[in-house]
XYZ file of C-alpha atoms in Angstrom:
219
model
C 95.016 131.512 106.783
C 93.319 128.542 108.427
C 93.245 128.949 112.209
C 94.755 125.515 112.846
C 97.616 126.212 110.419
C 98.218 129.587 112.031
C 98.209 128.065 115.513
C 100.672 125.366 114.466
C 103.047 127.977 113.041
C 102.744 130.007 116.236
C 103.490 127.022 118.465
C 106.482 125.964 116.361
C 107.888 129.483 116.637
C 107.375 129.406 120.391
C 109.187 126.060 120.684
C 112.467 127.675 119.631
C 111.938 130.629 121.955
C 111.068 128.548 125.005
C 113.988 126.169 124.513
C 116.484 128.989 124.147
C 115.272 130.770 127.299
C 113.876 127.923 129.321
C 114.027 129.548 132.763
C 111.596 132.262 131.669
C 108.783 129.806 131.010
C 108.494 127.871 134.275
C 109.287 128.278 137.955
C 110.738 124.777 138.292
C 112.739 122.621 135.901
C 110.248 119.760 136.195
C 107.461 122.207 135.350
C 109.395 123.127 132.231
C 109.674 119.459 131.277
C 105.897 119.116 131.594
C 105.422 122.267 129.505
C 107.593 120.801 126.735
C 105.668 117.532 126.817
C 102.362 119.414 126.574
C 103.639 121.533 123.681
C 104.712 118.406 121.816
C 101.261 116.899 122.416
C 99.554 120.063 121.136
C 101.572 120.008 117.936
C 100.915 116.331 117.366
C 97.206 116.973 117.938
C 97.207 119.734 115.311
C 98.944 117.339 112.919
C 96.276 114.693 113.652
C 98.925 112.346 115.021
C 99.029 110.332 118.255
C 100.651 111.896 121.280
C 103.878 110.021 122.114
C 104.292 108.507 125.541
C 107.287 109.077 127.759
C 108.492 105.581 126.887
C 108.215 106.279 123.166
C 110.290 109.428 123.636
C 113.002 107.353 125.315
C 112.747 109.318 128.555
C 111.828 106.474 130.901
C 114.876 104.362 130.097
C 117.375 107.202 129.948
C 116.250 109.484 132.777
C 114.201 107.308 135.095
C 111.024 108.001 137.096
C 112.124 111.406 138.469
C 112.031 113.088 135.079
C 114.863 114.636 133.097
C 116.219 116.716 136.026
C 116.486 113.648 138.278
C 119.855 112.266 137.148
C 121.347 115.764 137.012
C 120.366 116.355 140.636
C 121.969 113.077 141.644
C 125.142 113.908 139.732
C 125.589 117.613 140.477
C 123.343 118.608 143.379
C 119.746 119.363 144.241
C 120.401 123.057 144.853
C 120.636 123.800 141.128
C 117.858 123.947 138.540
C 118.350 122.177 135.267
C 116.179 124.119 132.839
C 118.814 124.156 130.108
C 119.444 120.426 130.380
C 115.709 119.729 130.046
C 115.580 122.063 127.050
C 118.473 120.228 125.397
C 116.745 116.850 125.662
C 113.572 118.293 124.202
C 115.445 120.156 121.462
C 116.508 116.780 120.097
C 112.958 115.436 120.480
C 111.303 118.422 118.789
C 113.789 118.157 115.927
C 113.094 114.437 115.579
C 109.370 115.159 115.224
C 109.903 118.027 112.786
C 109.077 120.949 115.093
C 112.556 122.450 115.462
C 114.951 123.364 112.678
C 118.581 123.409 113.907
C 120.919 126.157 112.831
C 123.043 123.465 111.207
C 123.576 119.711 111.302
C 127.037 118.186 111.468
C 127.973 116.508 108.141
C 128.271 112.742 108.209
C 132.001 112.822 107.450
C 132.649 115.087 110.468
C 130.445 113.282 112.967
C 132.801 110.414 113.990
C 135.538 112.932 114.818
C 133.133 115.027 116.880
C 131.983 111.941 118.789
C 135.572 110.938 119.489
C 136.454 114.415 120.754
C 133.326 114.589 122.896
C 134.127 111.179 124.379
C 137.666 111.887 125.547
C 139.056 115.341 124.715
C 137.696 117.299 127.681
C 138.506 115.113 130.686
C 141.926 116.425 131.692
C 141.716 120.230 131.684
C 139.130 122.949 132.147
C 137.591 124.088 128.880
C 135.400 127.055 128.025
C 132.380 126.651 125.767
C 134.038 129.014 123.308
C 136.901 126.498 123.023
C 134.390 123.786 122.099
C 132.930 125.947 119.331
C 136.405 126.784 118.050
C 137.305 123.094 117.886
C 134.018 121.630 116.623
C 132.340 124.481 114.782
C 129.044 126.213 115.517
C 126.463 124.140 117.384
C 123.248 122.862 115.887
C 121.342 124.658 118.616
C 122.453 126.842 121.529
C 120.505 127.168 124.759
C 121.168 130.459 126.506
C 124.862 130.934 127.107
C 125.288 127.640 128.899
C 124.617 124.687 126.646
C 125.657 123.626 123.150
C 123.761 120.959 121.184
C 125.297 119.134 118.213
C 123.111 117.004 115.956
C 124.269 114.871 113.004
C 122.876 114.802 109.500
C 122.467 111.025 109.789
C 119.692 111.379 112.367
C 121.389 109.539 115.214
C 121.533 110.871 118.768
C 122.753 114.345 119.624
C 125.755 115.376 121.738
C 125.424 118.030 124.450
C 128.084 120.215 126.043
C 126.913 121.511 129.426
C 128.380 124.725 130.769
C 128.417 125.524 134.466
C 126.275 128.559 135.197
C 128.196 129.797 138.235
C 131.784 130.901 138.755
C 133.616 127.985 140.389
C 136.319 128.512 142.992
C 139.777 127.078 142.496
C 138.648 123.660 143.723
C 135.780 123.416 141.290
C 133.025 123.902 143.849
C 130.375 126.642 143.666
C 131.206 129.873 145.445
C 129.347 130.544 148.666
C 128.445 134.040 147.455
C 126.973 134.436 143.988
C 129.073 136.869 141.953
C 127.265 136.799 138.634
C 126.952 134.533 135.631
C 130.057 133.919 133.515
C 130.113 135.299 129.988
C 131.968 132.196 128.771
C 131.064 129.260 131.041
C 133.410 126.429 131.884
C 132.415 123.047 130.470
C 130.958 120.862 133.233
C 129.998 117.715 131.345
C 129.437 116.159 127.950
C 126.471 113.922 127.187
C 126.811 111.363 124.412
C 124.114 109.171 122.886
C 123.715 106.082 125.035
C 121.253 103.620 126.534
C 121.024 105.549 129.804
C 122.206 108.745 131.452
C 125.287 107.294 133.140
C 126.514 105.514 130.018
C 126.544 108.740 128.022
C 127.916 111.114 130.687
C 131.499 112.371 130.488
C 132.790 114.626 133.269
C 135.325 117.404 132.915
C 137.617 118.229 135.870
C 135.027 120.758 137.034
C 132.197 118.248 136.582
C 134.127 115.581 138.491
C 134.740 118.025 141.377
C 131.053 118.953 141.516
C 130.113 115.273 141.424
C 132.475 114.479 144.291
C 131.047 117.376 146.283
C 127.511 116.126 145.686
C 128.448 112.552 146.630
C 130.111 113.733 149.844
C 127.034 115.752 150.836
C 124.855 112.636 150.672
C 126.797 110.944 153.469
């Protein structure tokens, strides 16, 4: 096998692995974002194609100058690391460029209903990620235990369901003492396709409590 072909196959295989277990590949979430960008550039180089800029990937408009983790830190706190959220954004990008094959894509006839549910169905009560899968079917791509990605057959933007990686207390705030990761995380937020981060963000009761806590800590 040609070395370049073999290297491309190896890198494509590693894309899936690194996205599914993002925290194992970098110390910091912004480092992981840079790693994803470099991997995309390597694959484009092997395909003899130009390396896309951050603007061409849509990252500048949607996430701003602080990178993908920036808006998440503003919304939910700087004490957390957002590896999985970075991986979700790049999962959509790698799929768009042909370097990630989802487990399934949502059929066109089902997509409007999924968008409607994602927009409004999870705002009033706590929901587990398993409840999302039961209602909407298996995700297109799953990142660890904490994040579900749904992509449509029609090629439009993906929808992301973000689980909270820590056990919340009864008020929705993180516990002071870490007691382990939940087997079935509570849904924190939903991200819809949109022109910017805020326009696409939908908060669950837990997400709204975390956002209030973060806002109060700023003042």
